[in-house]
XYZ file of C-alpha atoms in Angstrom:
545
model
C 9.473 26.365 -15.036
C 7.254 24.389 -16.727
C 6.417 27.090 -19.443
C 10.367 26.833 -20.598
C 10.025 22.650 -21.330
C 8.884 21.489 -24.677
C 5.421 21.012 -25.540
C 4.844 17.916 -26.817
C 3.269 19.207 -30.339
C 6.691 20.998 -31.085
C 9.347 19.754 -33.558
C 11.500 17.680 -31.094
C 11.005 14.103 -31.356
C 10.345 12.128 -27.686
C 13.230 9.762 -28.490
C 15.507 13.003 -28.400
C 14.030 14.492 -25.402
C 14.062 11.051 -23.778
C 18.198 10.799 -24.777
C 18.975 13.992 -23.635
C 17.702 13.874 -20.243
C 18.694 10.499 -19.925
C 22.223 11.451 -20.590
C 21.834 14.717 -17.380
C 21.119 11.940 -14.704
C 23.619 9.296 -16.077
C 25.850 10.308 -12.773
C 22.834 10.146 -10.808
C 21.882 6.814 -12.667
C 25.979 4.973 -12.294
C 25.208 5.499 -8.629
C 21.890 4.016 -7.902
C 23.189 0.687 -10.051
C 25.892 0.645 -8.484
C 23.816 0.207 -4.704
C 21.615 -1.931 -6.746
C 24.440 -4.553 -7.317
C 25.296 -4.684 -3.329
C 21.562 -5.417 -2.914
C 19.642 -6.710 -5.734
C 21.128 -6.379 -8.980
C 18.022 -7.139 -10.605
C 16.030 -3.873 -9.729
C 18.349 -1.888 -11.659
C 20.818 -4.179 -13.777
C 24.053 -2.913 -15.211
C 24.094 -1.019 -18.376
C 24.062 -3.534 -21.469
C 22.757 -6.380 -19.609
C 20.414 -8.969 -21.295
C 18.722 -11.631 -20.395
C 21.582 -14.011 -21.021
C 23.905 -11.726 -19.325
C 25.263 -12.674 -16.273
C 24.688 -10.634 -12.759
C 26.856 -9.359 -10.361
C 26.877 -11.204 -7.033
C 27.670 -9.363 -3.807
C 29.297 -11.461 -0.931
C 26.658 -10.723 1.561
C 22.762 -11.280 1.647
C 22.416 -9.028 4.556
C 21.164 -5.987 2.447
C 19.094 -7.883 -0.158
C 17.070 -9.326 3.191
C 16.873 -6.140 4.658
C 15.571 -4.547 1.247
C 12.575 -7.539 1.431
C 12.244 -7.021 5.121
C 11.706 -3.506 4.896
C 9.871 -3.222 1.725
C 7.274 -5.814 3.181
C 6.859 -4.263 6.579
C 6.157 -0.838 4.794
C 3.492 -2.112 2.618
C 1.946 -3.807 5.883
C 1.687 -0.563 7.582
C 0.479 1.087 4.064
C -2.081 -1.335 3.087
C -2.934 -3.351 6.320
C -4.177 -7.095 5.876
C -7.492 -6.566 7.638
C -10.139 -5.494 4.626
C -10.366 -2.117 6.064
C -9.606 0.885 3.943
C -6.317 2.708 4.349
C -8.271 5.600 3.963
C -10.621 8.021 4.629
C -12.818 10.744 3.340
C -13.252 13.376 5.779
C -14.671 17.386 5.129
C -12.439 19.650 3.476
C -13.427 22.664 6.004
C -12.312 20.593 8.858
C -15.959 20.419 10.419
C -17.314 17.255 11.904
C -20.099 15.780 9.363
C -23.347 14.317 10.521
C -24.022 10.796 11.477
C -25.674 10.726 8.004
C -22.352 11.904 6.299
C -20.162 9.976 8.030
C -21.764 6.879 7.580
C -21.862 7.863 3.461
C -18.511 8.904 3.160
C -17.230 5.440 5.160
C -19.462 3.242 2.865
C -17.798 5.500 -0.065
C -14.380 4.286 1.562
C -15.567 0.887 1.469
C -16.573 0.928 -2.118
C -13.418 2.691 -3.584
C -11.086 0.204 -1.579
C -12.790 -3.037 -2.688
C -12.492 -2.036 -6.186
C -9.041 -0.841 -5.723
C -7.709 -4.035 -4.522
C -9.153 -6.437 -6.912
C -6.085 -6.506 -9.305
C -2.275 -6.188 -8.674
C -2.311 -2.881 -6.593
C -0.247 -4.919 -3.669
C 2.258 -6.784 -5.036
C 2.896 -3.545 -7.844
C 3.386 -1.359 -4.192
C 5.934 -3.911 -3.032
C 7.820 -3.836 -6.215
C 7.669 0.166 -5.922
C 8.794 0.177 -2.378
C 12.117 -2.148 -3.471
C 12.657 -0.155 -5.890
C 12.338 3.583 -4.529
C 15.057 1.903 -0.968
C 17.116 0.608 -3.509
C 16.801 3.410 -6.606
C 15.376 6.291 -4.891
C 13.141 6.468 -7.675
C 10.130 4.438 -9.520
C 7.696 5.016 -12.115
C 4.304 3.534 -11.009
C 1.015 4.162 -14.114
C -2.204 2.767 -13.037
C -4.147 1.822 -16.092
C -7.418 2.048 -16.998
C -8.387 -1.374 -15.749
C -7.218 -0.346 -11.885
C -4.443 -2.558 -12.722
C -0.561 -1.137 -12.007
C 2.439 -1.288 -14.023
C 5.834 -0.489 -12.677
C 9.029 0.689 -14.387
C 12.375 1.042 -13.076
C 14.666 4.065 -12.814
C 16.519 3.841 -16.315
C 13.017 3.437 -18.025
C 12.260 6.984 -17.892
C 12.824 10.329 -17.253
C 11.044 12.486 -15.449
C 11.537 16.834 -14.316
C 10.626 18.551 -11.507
C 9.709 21.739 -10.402
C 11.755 24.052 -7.983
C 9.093 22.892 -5.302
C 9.292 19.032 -6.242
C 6.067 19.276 -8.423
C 6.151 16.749 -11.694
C 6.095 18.622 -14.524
C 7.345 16.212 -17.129
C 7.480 12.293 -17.531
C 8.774 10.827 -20.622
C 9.178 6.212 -20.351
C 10.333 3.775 -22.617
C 7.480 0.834 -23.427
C 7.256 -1.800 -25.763
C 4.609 -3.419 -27.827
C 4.250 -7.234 -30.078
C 5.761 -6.249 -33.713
C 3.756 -6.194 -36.733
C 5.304 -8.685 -38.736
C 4.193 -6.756 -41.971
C 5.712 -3.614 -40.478
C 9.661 -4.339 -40.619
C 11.127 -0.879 -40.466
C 12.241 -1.378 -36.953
C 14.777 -4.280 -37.981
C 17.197 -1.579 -39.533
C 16.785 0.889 -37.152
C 20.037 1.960 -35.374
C 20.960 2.115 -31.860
C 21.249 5.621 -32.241
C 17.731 5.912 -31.672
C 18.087 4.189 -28.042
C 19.483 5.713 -25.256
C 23.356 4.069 -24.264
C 21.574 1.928 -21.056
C 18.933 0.183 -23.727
C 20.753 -1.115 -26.782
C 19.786 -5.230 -25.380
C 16.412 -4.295 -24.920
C 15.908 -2.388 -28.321
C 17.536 -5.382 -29.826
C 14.750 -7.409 -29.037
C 13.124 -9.103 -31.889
C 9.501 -9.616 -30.965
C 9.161 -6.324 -29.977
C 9.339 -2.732 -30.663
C 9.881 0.411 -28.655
C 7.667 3.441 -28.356
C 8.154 6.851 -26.374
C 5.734 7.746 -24.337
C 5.403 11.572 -22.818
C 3.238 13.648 -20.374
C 3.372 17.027 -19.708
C 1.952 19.520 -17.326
C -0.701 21.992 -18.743
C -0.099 24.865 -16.228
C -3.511 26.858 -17.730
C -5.647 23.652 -17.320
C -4.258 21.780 -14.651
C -4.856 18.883 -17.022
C -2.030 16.639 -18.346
C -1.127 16.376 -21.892
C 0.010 12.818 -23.818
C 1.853 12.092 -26.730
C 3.703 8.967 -27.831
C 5.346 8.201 -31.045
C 7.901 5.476 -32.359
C 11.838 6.253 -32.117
C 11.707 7.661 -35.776
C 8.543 10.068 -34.425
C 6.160 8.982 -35.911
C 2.830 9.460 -33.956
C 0.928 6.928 -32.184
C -1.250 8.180 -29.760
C -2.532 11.314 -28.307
C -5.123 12.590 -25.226
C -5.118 14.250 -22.292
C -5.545 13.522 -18.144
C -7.601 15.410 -15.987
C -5.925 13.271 -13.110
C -2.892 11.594 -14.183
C -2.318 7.690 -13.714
C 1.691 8.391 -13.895
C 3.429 8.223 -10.369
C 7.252 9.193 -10.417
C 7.899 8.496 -6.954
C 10.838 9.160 -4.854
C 12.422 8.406 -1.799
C 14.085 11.049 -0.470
C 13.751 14.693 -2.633
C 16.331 17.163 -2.712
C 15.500 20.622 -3.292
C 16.480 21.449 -7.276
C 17.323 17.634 -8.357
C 15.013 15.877 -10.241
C 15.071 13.060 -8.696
C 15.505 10.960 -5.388
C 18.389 9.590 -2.593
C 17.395 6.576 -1.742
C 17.793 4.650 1.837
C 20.535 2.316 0.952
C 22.337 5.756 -0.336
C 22.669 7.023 3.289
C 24.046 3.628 4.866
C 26.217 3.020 1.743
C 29.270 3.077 3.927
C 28.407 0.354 6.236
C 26.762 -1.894 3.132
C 30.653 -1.420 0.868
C 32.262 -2.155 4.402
C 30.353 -5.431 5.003
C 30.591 -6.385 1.589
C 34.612 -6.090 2.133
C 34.355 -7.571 5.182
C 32.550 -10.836 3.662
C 34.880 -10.896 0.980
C 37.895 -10.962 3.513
C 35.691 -13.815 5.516
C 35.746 -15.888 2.819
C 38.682 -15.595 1.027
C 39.876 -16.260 4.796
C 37.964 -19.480 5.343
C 39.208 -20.521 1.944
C 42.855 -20.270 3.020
C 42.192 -21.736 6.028
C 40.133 -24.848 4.441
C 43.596 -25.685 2.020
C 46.024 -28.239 2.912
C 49.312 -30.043 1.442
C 50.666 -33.535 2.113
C 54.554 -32.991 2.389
C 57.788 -35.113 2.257
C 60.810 -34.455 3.893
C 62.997 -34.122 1.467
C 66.071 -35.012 3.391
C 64.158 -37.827 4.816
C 64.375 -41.460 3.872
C 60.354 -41.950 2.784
C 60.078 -41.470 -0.995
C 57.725 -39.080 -2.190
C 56.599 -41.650 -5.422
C 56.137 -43.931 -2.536
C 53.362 -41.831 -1.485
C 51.984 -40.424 -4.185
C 51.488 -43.577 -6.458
C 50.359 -46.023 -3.628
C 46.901 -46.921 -3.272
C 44.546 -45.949 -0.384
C 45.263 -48.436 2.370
C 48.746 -50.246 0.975
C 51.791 -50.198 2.617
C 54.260 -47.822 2.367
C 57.825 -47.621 3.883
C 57.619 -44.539 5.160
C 58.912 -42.985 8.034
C 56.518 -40.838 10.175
C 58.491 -37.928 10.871
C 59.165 -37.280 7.044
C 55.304 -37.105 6.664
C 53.544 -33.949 7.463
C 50.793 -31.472 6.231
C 51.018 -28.061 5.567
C 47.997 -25.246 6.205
C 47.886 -22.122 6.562
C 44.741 -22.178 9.005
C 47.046 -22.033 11.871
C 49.148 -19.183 11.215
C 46.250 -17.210 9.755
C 43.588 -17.895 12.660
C 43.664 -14.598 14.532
C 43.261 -12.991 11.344
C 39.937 -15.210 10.954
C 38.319 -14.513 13.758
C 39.054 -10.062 14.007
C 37.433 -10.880 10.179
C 34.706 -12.620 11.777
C 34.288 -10.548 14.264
C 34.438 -7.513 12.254
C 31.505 -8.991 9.914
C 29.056 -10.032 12.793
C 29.494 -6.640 13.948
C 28.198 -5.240 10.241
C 25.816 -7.303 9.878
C 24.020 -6.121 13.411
C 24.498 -2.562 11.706
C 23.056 -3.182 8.646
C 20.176 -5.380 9.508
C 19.163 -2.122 12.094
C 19.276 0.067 8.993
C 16.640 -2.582 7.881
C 14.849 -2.959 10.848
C 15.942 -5.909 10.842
C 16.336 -6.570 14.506
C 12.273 -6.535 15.382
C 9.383 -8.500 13.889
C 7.048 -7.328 11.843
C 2.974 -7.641 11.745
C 1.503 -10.995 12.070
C 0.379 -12.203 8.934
C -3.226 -12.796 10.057
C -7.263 -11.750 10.085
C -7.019 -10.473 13.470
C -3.876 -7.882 13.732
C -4.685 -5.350 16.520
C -4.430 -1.574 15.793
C -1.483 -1.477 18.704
C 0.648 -3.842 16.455
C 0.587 -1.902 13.495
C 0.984 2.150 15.395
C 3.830 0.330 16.882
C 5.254 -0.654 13.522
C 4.201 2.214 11.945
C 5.995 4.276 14.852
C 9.041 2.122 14.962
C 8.832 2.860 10.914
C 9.046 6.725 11.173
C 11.685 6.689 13.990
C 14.453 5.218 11.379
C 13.336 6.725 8.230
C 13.080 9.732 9.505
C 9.640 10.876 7.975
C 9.979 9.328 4.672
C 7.407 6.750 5.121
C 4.474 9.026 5.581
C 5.893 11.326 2.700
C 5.941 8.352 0.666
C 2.492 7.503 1.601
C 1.038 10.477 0.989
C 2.577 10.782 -2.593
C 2.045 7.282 -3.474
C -1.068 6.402 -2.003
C -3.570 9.723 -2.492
C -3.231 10.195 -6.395
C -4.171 6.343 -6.379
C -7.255 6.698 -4.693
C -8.001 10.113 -7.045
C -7.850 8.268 -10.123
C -9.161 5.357 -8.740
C -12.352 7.641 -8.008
C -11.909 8.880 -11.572
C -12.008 5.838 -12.840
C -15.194 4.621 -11.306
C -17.472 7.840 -12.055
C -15.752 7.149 -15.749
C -17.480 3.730 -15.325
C -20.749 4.652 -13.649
C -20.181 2.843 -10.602
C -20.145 6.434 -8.787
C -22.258 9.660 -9.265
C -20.069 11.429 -11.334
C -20.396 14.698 -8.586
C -18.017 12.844 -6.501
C -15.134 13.510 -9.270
C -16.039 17.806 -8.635
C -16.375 17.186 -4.825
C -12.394 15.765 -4.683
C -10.846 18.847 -6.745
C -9.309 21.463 -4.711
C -12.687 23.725 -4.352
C -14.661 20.550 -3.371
C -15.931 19.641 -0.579
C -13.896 16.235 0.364
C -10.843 15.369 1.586
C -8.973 12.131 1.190
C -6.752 11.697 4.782
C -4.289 8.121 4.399
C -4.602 6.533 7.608
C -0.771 4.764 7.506
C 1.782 5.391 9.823
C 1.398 6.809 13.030
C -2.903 6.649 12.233
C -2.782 3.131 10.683
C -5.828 1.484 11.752
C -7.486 4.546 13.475
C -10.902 3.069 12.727
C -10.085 0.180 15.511
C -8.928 2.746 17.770
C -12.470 4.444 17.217
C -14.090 1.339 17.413
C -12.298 0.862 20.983
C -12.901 4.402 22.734
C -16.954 3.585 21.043
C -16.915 0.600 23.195
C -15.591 2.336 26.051
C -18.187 5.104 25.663
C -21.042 3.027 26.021
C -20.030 1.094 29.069
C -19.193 4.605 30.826
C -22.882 5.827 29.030
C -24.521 2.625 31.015
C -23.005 3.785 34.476
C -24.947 7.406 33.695
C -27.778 8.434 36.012
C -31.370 8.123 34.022
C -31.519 11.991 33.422
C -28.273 12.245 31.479
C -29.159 8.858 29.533
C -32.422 10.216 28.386
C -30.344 12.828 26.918
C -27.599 11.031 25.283
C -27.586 10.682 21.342
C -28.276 6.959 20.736
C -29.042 7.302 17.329
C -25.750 9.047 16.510
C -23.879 6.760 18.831
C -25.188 3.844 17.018
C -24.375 5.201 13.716
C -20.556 6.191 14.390
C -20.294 2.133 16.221
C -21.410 0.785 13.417
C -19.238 2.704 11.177
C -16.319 1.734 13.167
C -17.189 -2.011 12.355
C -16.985 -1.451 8.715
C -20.822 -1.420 7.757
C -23.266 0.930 6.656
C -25.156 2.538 9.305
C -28.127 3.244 6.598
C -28.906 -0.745 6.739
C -28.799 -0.874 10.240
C -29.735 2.423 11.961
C -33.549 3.691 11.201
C -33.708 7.336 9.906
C -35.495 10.007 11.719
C -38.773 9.584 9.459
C -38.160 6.052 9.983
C -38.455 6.661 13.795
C -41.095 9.294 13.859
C -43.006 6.483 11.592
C -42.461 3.814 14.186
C -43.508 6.227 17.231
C -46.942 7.279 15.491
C -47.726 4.103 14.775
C -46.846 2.365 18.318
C -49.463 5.845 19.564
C -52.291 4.652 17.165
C -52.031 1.157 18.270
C -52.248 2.165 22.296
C -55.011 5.029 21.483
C -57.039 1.563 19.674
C -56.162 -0.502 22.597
C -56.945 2.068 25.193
C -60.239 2.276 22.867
C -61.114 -1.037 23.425
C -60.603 -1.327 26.859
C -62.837 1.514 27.823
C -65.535 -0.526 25.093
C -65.077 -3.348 27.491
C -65.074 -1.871 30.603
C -68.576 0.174 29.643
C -70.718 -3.253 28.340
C -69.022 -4.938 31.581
C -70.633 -1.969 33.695
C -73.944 -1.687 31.820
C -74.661 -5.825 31.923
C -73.921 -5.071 35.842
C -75.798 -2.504 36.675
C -78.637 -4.117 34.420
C -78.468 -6.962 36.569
C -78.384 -5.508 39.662
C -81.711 -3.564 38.830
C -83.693 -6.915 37.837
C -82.733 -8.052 41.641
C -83.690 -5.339 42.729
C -87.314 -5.737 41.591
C -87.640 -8.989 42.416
C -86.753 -8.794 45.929
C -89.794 -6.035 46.103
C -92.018 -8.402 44.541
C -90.886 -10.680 46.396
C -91.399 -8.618 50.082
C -94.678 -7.149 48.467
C -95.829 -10.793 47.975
C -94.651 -12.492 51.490
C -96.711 -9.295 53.267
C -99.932 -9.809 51.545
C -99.456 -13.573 52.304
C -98.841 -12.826 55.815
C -101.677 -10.857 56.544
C -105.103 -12.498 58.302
C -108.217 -12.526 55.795
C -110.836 -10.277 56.662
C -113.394 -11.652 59.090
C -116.588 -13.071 56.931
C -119.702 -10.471 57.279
């Protein structure tokens, strides 16, 4: 399919492309403003609006809440507040990796994430998430300084693939006007599509066309942008595209998304009638006339032209006040009954009934599976699609990006294609936070390790163990955890310092015996001089011849 769309070197301009299939979703396009303006007019405002335009108001806040509510709970299950990534890199084979590995590909995590989240990424996510349960649809570009930019559904135009694949994105930017350049003052609105003839009227500005196209025999993605008359402006191609059209809800053969305020658009027109009928009721109700009998004897000047606090002659049965809060009443309350009951439907849709995540350092792993569970229950699925689609070509060009910059080895890029040898597995949803739940059954582990008889501790894998803990915590196990060598190193040089002890001792323990031994000879021989010189003392002189 993507062999029969125009290349972007052929001879039709972008501005005609972008008008033609700008006019094939203007059905699609009608619809999704008009749920915008029951929600929040401003994500998609009607066609001709301008800044000094005025917007439609809806009667009820219910939806525009629930819109906030759910787009904020959603990014706090995609991108939790706890400085751990919302990803992982895992082994494209499925295998486990080493201690070694794992500990690299973690710190890798680490890395990618901290540079990833030093610009706008969150707040351009929550943007995208109003916009795709509002729209269905949202155009989300990272740039080339990690920063995001996010365009709304009449902006561009984008064409799938029988399987959903992108295979064409053409959107509408702007740039300052050169002042010595003032061909675009007589340019015509035929240029424009219909929904941007206020913005092309703009007179600081002027519009470009911007298009990308799949390259089905490189896998690589072709740009070309040029001015509404076509005149070129810039050219390149993507080896991983920074351009996002994202969608809630795909149908097979439709180019582009239902969102979730489409599928409880019922119950969002009914409140909105129902509000309407509230307080056009309590309106009604909050009206009242002073009347005169007119058959009576007060005069109605009387009343009407007499200060506050004079006297009147007046009689008090010719006085009276008419309402229609009385006779209208039971009417009221059904209305107010009817709305309460909307409203409780409605702010379910939005998950509105339950809190969300604590906004703090310390949100436990429980909190956010339950979320993220409670999440996939009412959407059905689409929040994990969504996360998936949004959140994975992110971290891709993200990784681009960084190689691009030398702050990666540039084999990493090769390692993350499809023959490589990584994986990148979003941890949202139903696995949000998995990295506390390993942290949790590691702690477990080593108090059930402690309990182990001495022969099956000698044989348990401390070094490993302390590697995945470690991990778990968010560190690198290289700073803390010696290497092999490391250990070998410490164990041969713990021997040669009890082989030179063990040396010395035996040094001291052989002078100690020979100083003895010494010792005990010398009194030895003098006790036998000694004896030899008491006997010869002893014994009587020989008698005198």
């Amino acid at each position: 399919m993507a062999k029969n769309i125009a290349k972007p070197n052929d001879d039709t301009t972008v501005s005609a492309r972008f008008n033609h299939l700008d006019s094939v979703r203007s059905t699609n396009l009608e619809r999704s403003r008009y749920i915008a303006s029951l929600t929040f007019p401003t994500l998609l405002p009607p066609n001709g609006i301008n800044g000094s335009s005025e917007m439609p108001k809806p009667y009820s806040s219910v939806a525009a809440r629930g819109v906030t509510n759910m787009a904020s709970r959603m990014l706090s299950a995609l991108i939790p507040l706890n400085d751990l990534p919302f990803f992982k890199f895992d082994l494209a084979d499925g295998t486990e990796p080493s201690a070694e590995a794992y500990g690299y590909m973690e710190s890798l995590a680490h890395q990618v994430y901290a540079k990833l989240t030093s610009n706008n990424m969150r707040e351009s996510i929550f943007m995208a998430l109003q916009h795709l349960i509002v729209a269905g649809d949202v155009l989300l570009i990272m740039d080339d300084d990690y920063s995001f930019r996010v365009y709304r559904k009449d902006q561009y135009v984008v064409r799938r693939d029988i399987d959903g694949s992108v295979v064409e994105v053409i959107y509408l930017d702007w740039k300052p006007k050169n002042p010595n350049n003032p061909t675009y003052e007589a340019f015509d609105n035929q240029f424009f599509p219909s929904s941007w003839n206020a913005m092309s009227a703009m007179p600081d500005y002027e519009a470009y066309f911007s298009r990308v196209v799949r390259n089905d025999d490189s896998g690589a993605w072709d740009f070309w942008s040029e001015d509404a008359e076509g005149t070129k402006i810039d050219s390149g191609v993507f080896t991983t595209s920074p351009f996002l059209p994202l969608r809630w809800m795909g149908v097979t053969g439709e180019d582009y998304g239902r969102s979730h305020c489409e599928e409880i658009l019922g119950d969002m027109e009914t409140l909105e009638a129902y509000t309407k009928a509230m307080i056009d009721g309590m309106t009604a109700a909050s009206t009242f006339w002073l009347a005169v009998d007119p058959a009576g004897i007060t005069e109605l000047d009387d009343i009407a032209e007499s200060p506050n606090g004079a006297f009147v002659g007046a009689r008090q049965q010719d006085v009276f006040t008419i309402s229609p809060a009385q006779s209208i009443s039971p009417q009221l309350s059904a209305c107010q009954t009817a709305v309460e009951q909307m409203r409780r439907e409605v702010g379910n849709a939005f998950l509105l009934g339950s809190a969300g995540v604590r906004s703090a350092e310390r949100v436990t792993a429980t909190e956010v599976r339950m979320m993220g569970m409670e999440i996939e229950n009412v959407l059905g699925g689409a929040f994990s699609s969504i996360a998936r689609a949004m959140l994975q070509p992110i971290i891709r060009r993200t990784i681009t990006l960084m190689v691009k910059d030398d702050m990666l080895d540039d084999r990493l890029a090769a390692e993350l294609t499809v023959n490589g040898q990584l994986s990148v597995n979003v941890v949202t949803g139903l696995q949000a936070l998995s990295r506390d739940a390993d942290l949790t059954k590691l702690m477990q582990m080593g108090e059930m390790v402690r309990n182990l008889p001495p022969e099956a501790i000698q044989s348990f894998k401390w070094t490993e163990y302390a590697s995945s803990l470690i991990s778990a915590i968010g560190f690198d196990p290289r700073n803390w955890v010696a290497s092999e060598e490391e250990q070998q190193k410490k164990q041969q040089q713990q021997q040669q310092q009890q082989m030179e002890m063990q040396a010395q001792g035996a040094l001291s323990q052989g002078v100690a015996s020979g100083v003895g031994q010494a010792a005990q000879t010398g009194v030895a021989e003098a006790a036998m001089q000694m004896m030899s010189g008491q006997g010869q003392a002893a014994a009587p002189p020989p008698p005198p011849m």
